Amino acid sequence: NDLLPLPYTEAAVEHLAARVREVQDFLGRQILVENLSAYVSFASSQLSEGEFLAAVVERSGCGLLLDVNNAYVNASNLGLDLDAFFAALPRRAIQEIHLAGHSRRWAGARELLIDDHGSTVCDDVWVLYEDALRRFGPVPTLIEWDNEVPPLETLLAEAARADQRLERHLATAA
């Protein structure tokens, strides 16, 4: 379930944007591109992850599926500046948010977060989700849980936590 990262370069922006345009043209509709969880980065990257995604949106016309857990995992694993990441994303492009759990693994002396969709959303990701709602407004939110799926009550409780935050955001915005 892990995808390979791209170098954040102008050439990669053009490559990805061209393919996104091709898919959108074929389908006759806009698609959403998701920020990926990453465990390595490229020394050749010239753009931040947020700048890269913003450029893909601008050049392809796609929207963004903001995976808040992936952003949190990347901040931990790669030192991603979450404030700068969110600030770089075009507000109008965020059309869906995903939340998920992650696990912790050790690689030698280094702790890594693994986006495994196999546990409840951690408190830090909930805080980051609330920040995303303040920045991007209320958008449809999905809880991802693909591994070690719990009883339905647990899934519904996680969805209710997201709903409560969405409703609170809507109440303060009104």
PDB file of C-alpha atoms in Angstrom:
ATOM      1  CA  ASN A   1       0.000   0.000   0.000  1.00  0.00           C
ATOM      2  CA  ASP A   2       2.999   2.325  -0.144  1.00  0.00           C
ATOM      3  CA  LEU A   3       3.721   4.423  -3.205  1.00  0.00           C
ATOM      4  CA  LEU A   4       7.081   5.625  -4.406  1.00  0.00           C
ATOM      5  CA  PRO A   5       7.765   9.333  -3.932  1.00  0.00           C
ATOM      6  CA  LEU A   6       8.652  11.689  -6.760  1.00  0.00           C
ATOM      7  CA  PRO A   7      11.440  14.224  -6.688  1.00  0.00           C
ATOM      8  CA  TYR A   8       9.896  17.654  -6.220  1.00  0.00           C
ATOM      9  CA  THR A   9      11.299  19.191  -9.411  1.00  0.00           C
ATOM     10  CA  GLU A  10       9.868  21.233 -12.269  1.00  0.00           C
ATOM     11  CA  ALA A  11      10.333  18.237 -14.588  1.00  0.00           C
ATOM     12  CA  ALA A  12       8.294  16.026 -12.232  1.00  0.00           C
ATOM     13  CA  VAL A  13       5.576  18.713 -11.976  1.00  0.00           C
ATOM     14  CA  GLU A  14       5.292  18.792 -15.772  1.00  0.00           C
ATOM     15  CA  HIS A  15       5.335  14.994 -16.025  1.00  0.00           C
ATOM     16  CA  LEU A  16       2.602  14.534 -13.421  1.00  0.00           C
ATOM     17  CA  ALA A  17       0.476  17.495 -14.584  1.00  0.00           C
ATOM     18  CA  ALA A  18       0.492  16.195 -18.169  1.00  0.00           C
ATOM     19  CA  ARG A  19      -0.730  12.789 -17.052  1.00  0.00           C
ATOM     20  CA  VAL A  20      -3.378  14.266 -14.766  1.00  0.00           C
ATOM     21  CA  ARG A  21      -4.646  16.418 -17.667  1.00  0.00           C
ATOM     22  CA  GLU A  22      -4.744  13.339 -19.876  1.00  0.00           C
ATOM     23  CA  VAL A  23      -6.829  11.390 -17.349  1.00  0.00           C
ATOM     24  CA  GLN A  24      -9.156  14.336 -16.752  1.00  0.00           C
ATOM     25  CA  ASP A  25      -9.629  14.831 -20.486  1.00  0.00           C
ATOM     26  CA  PHE A  26     -10.415  11.140 -20.940  1.00  0.00           C
ATOM     27  CA  LEU A  27     -12.887  11.102 -18.046  1.00  0.00           C
ATOM     28  CA  GLY A  28     -14.339  14.492 -18.866  1.00  0.00           C
ATOM     29  CA  ARG A  29     -14.047  15.571 -15.243  1.00  0.00           C
ATOM     30  CA  GLN A  30     -11.668  16.821 -12.604  1.00  0.00           C
ATOM     31  CA  ILE A  31      -9.804  14.314 -10.428  1.00  0.00           C
ATOM     32  CA  LEU A  32      -8.171  14.764  -7.034  1.00  0.00           C
ATOM     33  CA  VAL A  33      -4.490  14.124  -6.373  1.00  0.00           C
ATOM     34  CA  GLU A  34      -3.484  13.020  -2.864  1.00  0.00           C
ATOM     35  CA  ASN A  35      -0.382  13.955  -0.907  1.00  0.00           C
ATOM     36  CA  LEU A  36       1.485  10.719  -0.255  1.00  0.00           C
ATOM     37  CA  SER A  37       3.163   9.411   2.854  1.00  0.00           C
ATOM     38  CA  ALA A  38       6.915   9.233   2.358  1.00  0.00           C
ATOM     39  CA  TYR A  39       9.809   7.537   4.066  1.00  0.00           C
ATOM     40  CA  VAL A  40      12.611   8.873   1.874  1.00  0.00           C
ATOM     41  CA  SER A  41      13.130  12.088  -0.036  1.00  0.00           C
ATOM     42  CA  PHE A  42      15.207  13.076  -3.033  1.00  0.00           C
ATOM     43  CA  ALA A  43      18.283  15.294  -2.651  1.00  0.00           C
ATOM     44  CA  SER A  44      17.461  16.629  -6.133  1.00  0.00           C
ATOM     45  CA  SER A  45      14.129  18.127  -5.009  1.00  0.00           C
ATOM     46  CA  GLN A  46      13.910  21.846  -5.776  1.00  0.00           C
ATOM     47  CA  LEU A  47      10.411  22.469  -4.384  1.00  0.00           C
ATOM     48  CA  SER A  48       8.751  21.743  -1.079  1.00  0.00           C
ATOM     49  CA  GLU A  49       5.957  19.172  -1.104  1.00  0.00           C
ATOM     50  CA  GLY A  50       3.353  21.916  -0.798  1.00  0.00           C
ATOM     51  CA  GLU A  51       4.866  23.938  -3.647  1.00  0.00           C
ATOM     52  CA  PHE A  52       5.005  20.799  -5.782  1.00  0.00           C
ATOM     53  CA  LEU A  53       1.333  19.983  -5.215  1.00  0.00           C
ATOM     54  CA  ALA A  54       0.292  23.607  -5.806  1.00  0.00           C
ATOM     55  CA  ALA A  55       2.166  23.616  -9.120  1.00  0.00           C
ATOM     56  CA  VAL A  56       0.501  20.355 -10.209  1.00  0.00           C
ATOM     57  CA  VAL A  57      -2.909  21.849  -9.369  1.00  0.00           C
ATOM     58  CA  GLU A  58      -2.138  25.039 -11.290  1.00  0.00           C
ATOM     59  CA  ARG A  59      -0.855  23.262 -14.400  1.00  0.00           C
ATOM     60  CA  SER A  60      -3.410  20.448 -14.543  1.00  0.00           C
ATOM     61  CA  GLY A  61      -6.596  21.908 -13.084  1.00  0.00           C
ATOM     62  CA  CYS A  62      -6.942  18.983 -10.677  1.00  0.00           C
ATOM     63  CA  GLY A  63      -8.108  19.241  -7.090  1.00  0.00           C
ATOM     64  CA  LEU A  64      -6.419  17.959  -3.947  1.00  0.00           C
ATOM     65  CA  LEU A  65      -7.332  15.215  -1.545  1.00  0.00           C
ATOM     66  CA  LEU A  66      -5.527  16.307   1.610  1.00  0.00           C
ATOM     67  CA  ASP A  67      -4.460  13.314   3.658  1.00  0.00           C
ATOM     68  CA  VAL A  68      -3.788  14.840   7.058  1.00  0.00           C
ATOM     69  CA  ASN A  69      -2.234  11.654   8.442  1.00  0.00           C
ATOM     70  CA  ASN A  70       0.184  11.503   5.502  1.00  0.00           C
ATOM     71  CA  ALA A  71       1.234  15.096   6.190  1.00  0.00           C
ATOM     72  CA  TYR A  72       1.793  14.207   9.864  1.00  0.00           C
ATOM     73  CA  VAL A  73       3.787  11.078   8.938  1.00  0.00           C
ATOM     74  CA  ASN A  74       5.955  13.126   6.551  1.00  0.00           C
ATOM     75  CA  ALA A  75       6.549  15.791   9.189  1.00  0.00           C
ATOM     76  CA  SER A  76       7.799  13.139  11.584  1.00  0.00           C
ATOM     77  CA  ASN A  77       9.787  11.089   9.086  1.00  0.00           C
ATOM     78  CA  LEU A  78      11.252  13.811   6.883  1.00  0.00           C
ATOM     79  CA  GLY A  79      11.014  17.001   8.901  1.00  0.00           C
ATOM     80  CA  LEU A  80       8.181  18.491   6.828  1.00  0.00           C
ATOM     81  CA  ASP A  81       7.168  21.945   8.101  1.00  0.00           C
ATOM     82  CA  LEU A  82       3.415  21.463   8.449  1.00  0.00           C
ATOM     83  CA  ASP A  83       2.625  25.180   8.650  1.00  0.00           C
ATOM     84  CA  ALA A  84       4.559  25.865   5.428  1.00  0.00           C
ATOM     85  CA  PHE A  85       3.008  22.782   3.799  1.00  0.00           C
ATOM     86  CA  PHE A  86      -0.554  23.916   4.527  1.00  0.00           C
ATOM     87  CA  ALA A  87       0.259  27.528   3.593  1.00  0.00           C
ATOM     88  CA  ALA A  88       1.510  26.451   0.152  1.00  0.00           C
ATOM     89  CA  LEU A  89      -1.657  24.525  -0.741  1.00  0.00           C
ATOM     90  CA  PRO A  90      -4.281  26.413  -2.767  1.00  0.00           C
ATOM     91  CA  ARG A  91      -7.353  26.675  -0.558  1.00  0.00           C
ATOM     92  CA  ARG A  92      -9.854  26.234  -3.392  1.00  0.00           C
ATOM     93  CA  ALA A  93      -8.181  22.979  -4.472  1.00  0.00           C
ATOM     94  CA  ILE A  94      -8.817  21.065  -1.217  1.00  0.00           C
ATOM     95  CA  GLN A  95     -11.965  19.057  -1.928  1.00  0.00           C
ATOM     96  CA  GLU A  96     -11.636  16.086   0.410  1.00  0.00           C
ATOM     97  CA  ILE A  97      -9.719  15.229   3.561  1.00  0.00           C
ATOM     98  CA  HIS A  98      -8.584  11.793   4.701  1.00  0.00           C
ATOM     99  CA  LEU A  99      -7.729  10.797   8.255  1.00  0.00           C
ATOM    100  CA  ALA A 100      -6.099   7.538   9.300  1.00  0.00           C
ATOM    101  CA  GLY A 101      -3.984   5.845  11.895  1.00  0.00           C
ATOM    102  CA  HIS A 102      -0.320   5.012  11.654  1.00  0.00           C
ATOM    103  CA  SER A 103       2.120   2.740  13.419  1.00  0.00           C
ATOM    104  CA  ARG A 104       5.613   3.283  14.760  1.00  0.00           C
ATOM    105  CA  ARG A 105       8.557   1.183  13.676  1.00  0.00           C
ATOM    106  CA  TRP A 106      12.253   1.358  14.350  1.00  0.00           C
ATOM    107  CA  ALA A 107      14.833   1.369  11.555  1.00  0.00           C
ATOM    108  CA  GLY A 108      18.071   1.027  13.483  1.00  0.00           C
ATOM    109  CA  ALA A 109      18.121   3.944  15.930  1.00  0.00           C
ATOM    110  CA  ARG A 110      15.518   5.915  13.975  1.00  0.00           C
ATOM    111  CA  GLU A 111      11.796   5.790  14.666  1.00  0.00           C
ATOM    112  CA  LEU A 112       9.570   5.900  11.584  1.00  0.00           C
ATOM    113  CA  LEU A 113       5.845   6.447  11.355  1.00  0.00           C
ATOM    114  CA  ILE A 114       4.188   4.080   8.889  1.00  0.00           C
ATOM    115  CA  ASP A 115       0.900   5.083   7.274  1.00  0.00           C
ATOM    116  CA  ASP A 116      -0.791   1.719   7.751  1.00  0.00           C
ATOM    117  CA  HIS A 117      -4.490   2.644   8.143  1.00  0.00           C
ATOM    118  CA  GLY A 118      -4.653   0.156  10.981  1.00  0.00           C
ATOM    119  CA  SER A 119      -5.539   2.112  14.111  1.00  0.00           C
ATOM    120  CA  THR A 120      -7.455   5.059  15.471  1.00  0.00           C
ATOM    121  CA  VAL A 121      -6.489   8.587  14.469  1.00  0.00           C
ATOM    122  CA  CYS A 122      -3.971   9.897  17.020  1.00  0.00           C
ATOM    123  CA  ASP A 123      -4.526  13.094  18.994  1.00  0.00           C
ATOM    124  CA  ASP A 124      -1.850  15.037  17.071  1.00  0.00           C
ATOM    125  CA  VAL A 125      -3.550  14.219  13.756  1.00  0.00           C
ATOM    126  CA  TRP A 126      -6.903  15.381  15.174  1.00  0.00           C
ATOM    127  CA  VAL A 127      -5.256  18.710  16.095  1.00  0.00           C
ATOM    128  CA  LEU A 128      -3.796  18.954  12.604  1.00  0.00           C
ATOM    129  CA  TYR A 129      -7.233  18.175  11.134  1.00  0.00           C
ATOM    130  CA  GLU A 130      -8.722  21.071  13.076  1.00  0.00           C
ATOM    131  CA  ASP A 131      -5.988  23.326  11.654  1.00  0.00           C
ATOM    132  CA  ALA A 132      -6.854  22.078   8.159  1.00  0.00           C
ATOM    133  CA  LEU A 133     -10.532  22.903   8.734  1.00  0.00           C
ATOM    134  CA  ARG A 134      -9.618  26.432   9.838  1.00  0.00           C
ATOM    135  CA  ARG A 135      -7.452  26.930   6.758  1.00  0.00           C
ATOM    136  CA  PHE A 136      -9.481  25.166   4.075  1.00  0.00           C
ATOM    137  CA  GLY A 137     -13.008  25.187   5.424  1.00  0.00           C
ATOM    138  CA  PRO A 138     -15.349  22.261   5.886  1.00  0.00           C
ATOM    139  CA  VAL A 139     -14.838  19.653   3.174  1.00  0.00           C
ATOM    140  CA  PRO A 140     -15.936  16.026   3.016  1.00  0.00           C
ATOM    141  CA  THR A 141     -13.821  13.905   5.334  1.00  0.00           C
ATOM    142  CA  LEU A 142     -13.180  10.176   5.242  1.00  0.00           C
ATOM    143  CA  ILE A 143     -11.689   7.899   7.866  1.00  0.00           C
ATOM    144  CA  GLU A 144      -9.386   5.363   6.179  1.00  0.00           C
ATOM    145  CA  TRP A 145      -9.027   2.018   7.910  1.00  0.00           C
ATOM    146  CA  ASP A 146      -7.729  -0.812   5.738  1.00  0.00           C
ATOM    147  CA  ASN A 147      -5.806  -3.088   8.100  1.00  0.00           C
ATOM    148  CA  GLU A 148      -6.852  -4.813  11.315  1.00  0.00           C
ATOM    149  CA  VAL A 149     -10.374  -3.496  10.792  1.00  0.00           C
ATOM    150  CA  PRO A 150     -12.123  -3.088  14.164  1.00  0.00           C
ATOM    151  CA  PRO A 151     -15.778  -3.554  15.071  1.00  0.00           C
ATOM    152  CA  LEU A 152     -18.208  -1.212  13.332  1.00  0.00           C
ATOM    153  CA  GLU A 153     -18.725   0.751  16.572  1.00  0.00           C
ATOM    154  CA  THR A 154     -15.071   1.799  16.560  1.00  0.00           C
ATOM    155  CA  LEU A 155     -15.285   2.994  12.951  1.00  0.00           C
ATOM    156  CA  LEU A 156     -18.472   4.907  13.675  1.00  0.00           C
ATOM    157  CA  ALA A 157     -16.867   6.528  16.725  1.00  0.00           C
ATOM    158  CA  GLU A 158     -13.955   7.760  14.591  1.00  0.00           C
ATOM    159  CA  ALA A 159     -16.372   9.124  11.987  1.00  0.00           C
ATOM    160  CA  ALA A 160     -18.333  10.833  14.777  1.00  0.00           C
ATOM    161  CA  ARG A 161     -15.148  12.526  16.024  1.00  0.00           C
ATOM    162  CA  ALA A 162     -14.596  13.955  12.540  1.00  0.00           C
ATOM    163  CA  ASP A 163     -18.255  15.011  12.307  1.00  0.00           C
ATOM    164  CA  GLN A 164     -18.047  16.807  15.661  1.00  0.00           C
ATOM    165  CA  ARG A 165     -15.056  18.815  14.487  1.00  0.00           C
ATOM    166  CA  LEU A 166     -16.745  19.646  11.182  1.00  0.00           C
ATOM    167  CA  GLU A 167     -19.908  20.767  12.966  1.00  0.00           C
ATOM    168  CA  ARG A 168     -17.924  22.857  15.450  1.00  0.00           C
ATOM    169  CA  HIS A 169     -16.098  24.505  12.559  1.00  0.00           C
ATOM    170  CA  LEU A 170     -19.379  25.236  10.774  1.00  0.00           C
ATOM    171  CA  ALA A 171     -20.876  26.708  13.962  1.00  0.00           C
ATOM    172  CA  THR A 172     -17.954  29.073  14.506  1.00  0.00           C
ATOM    173  CA  ALA A 173     -17.912  30.080  10.835  1.00  0.00           C
ATOM    174  CA  ALA A 174     -21.623  31.004  10.889  1.00  0.00           C
TER     175      ALA A 174
END
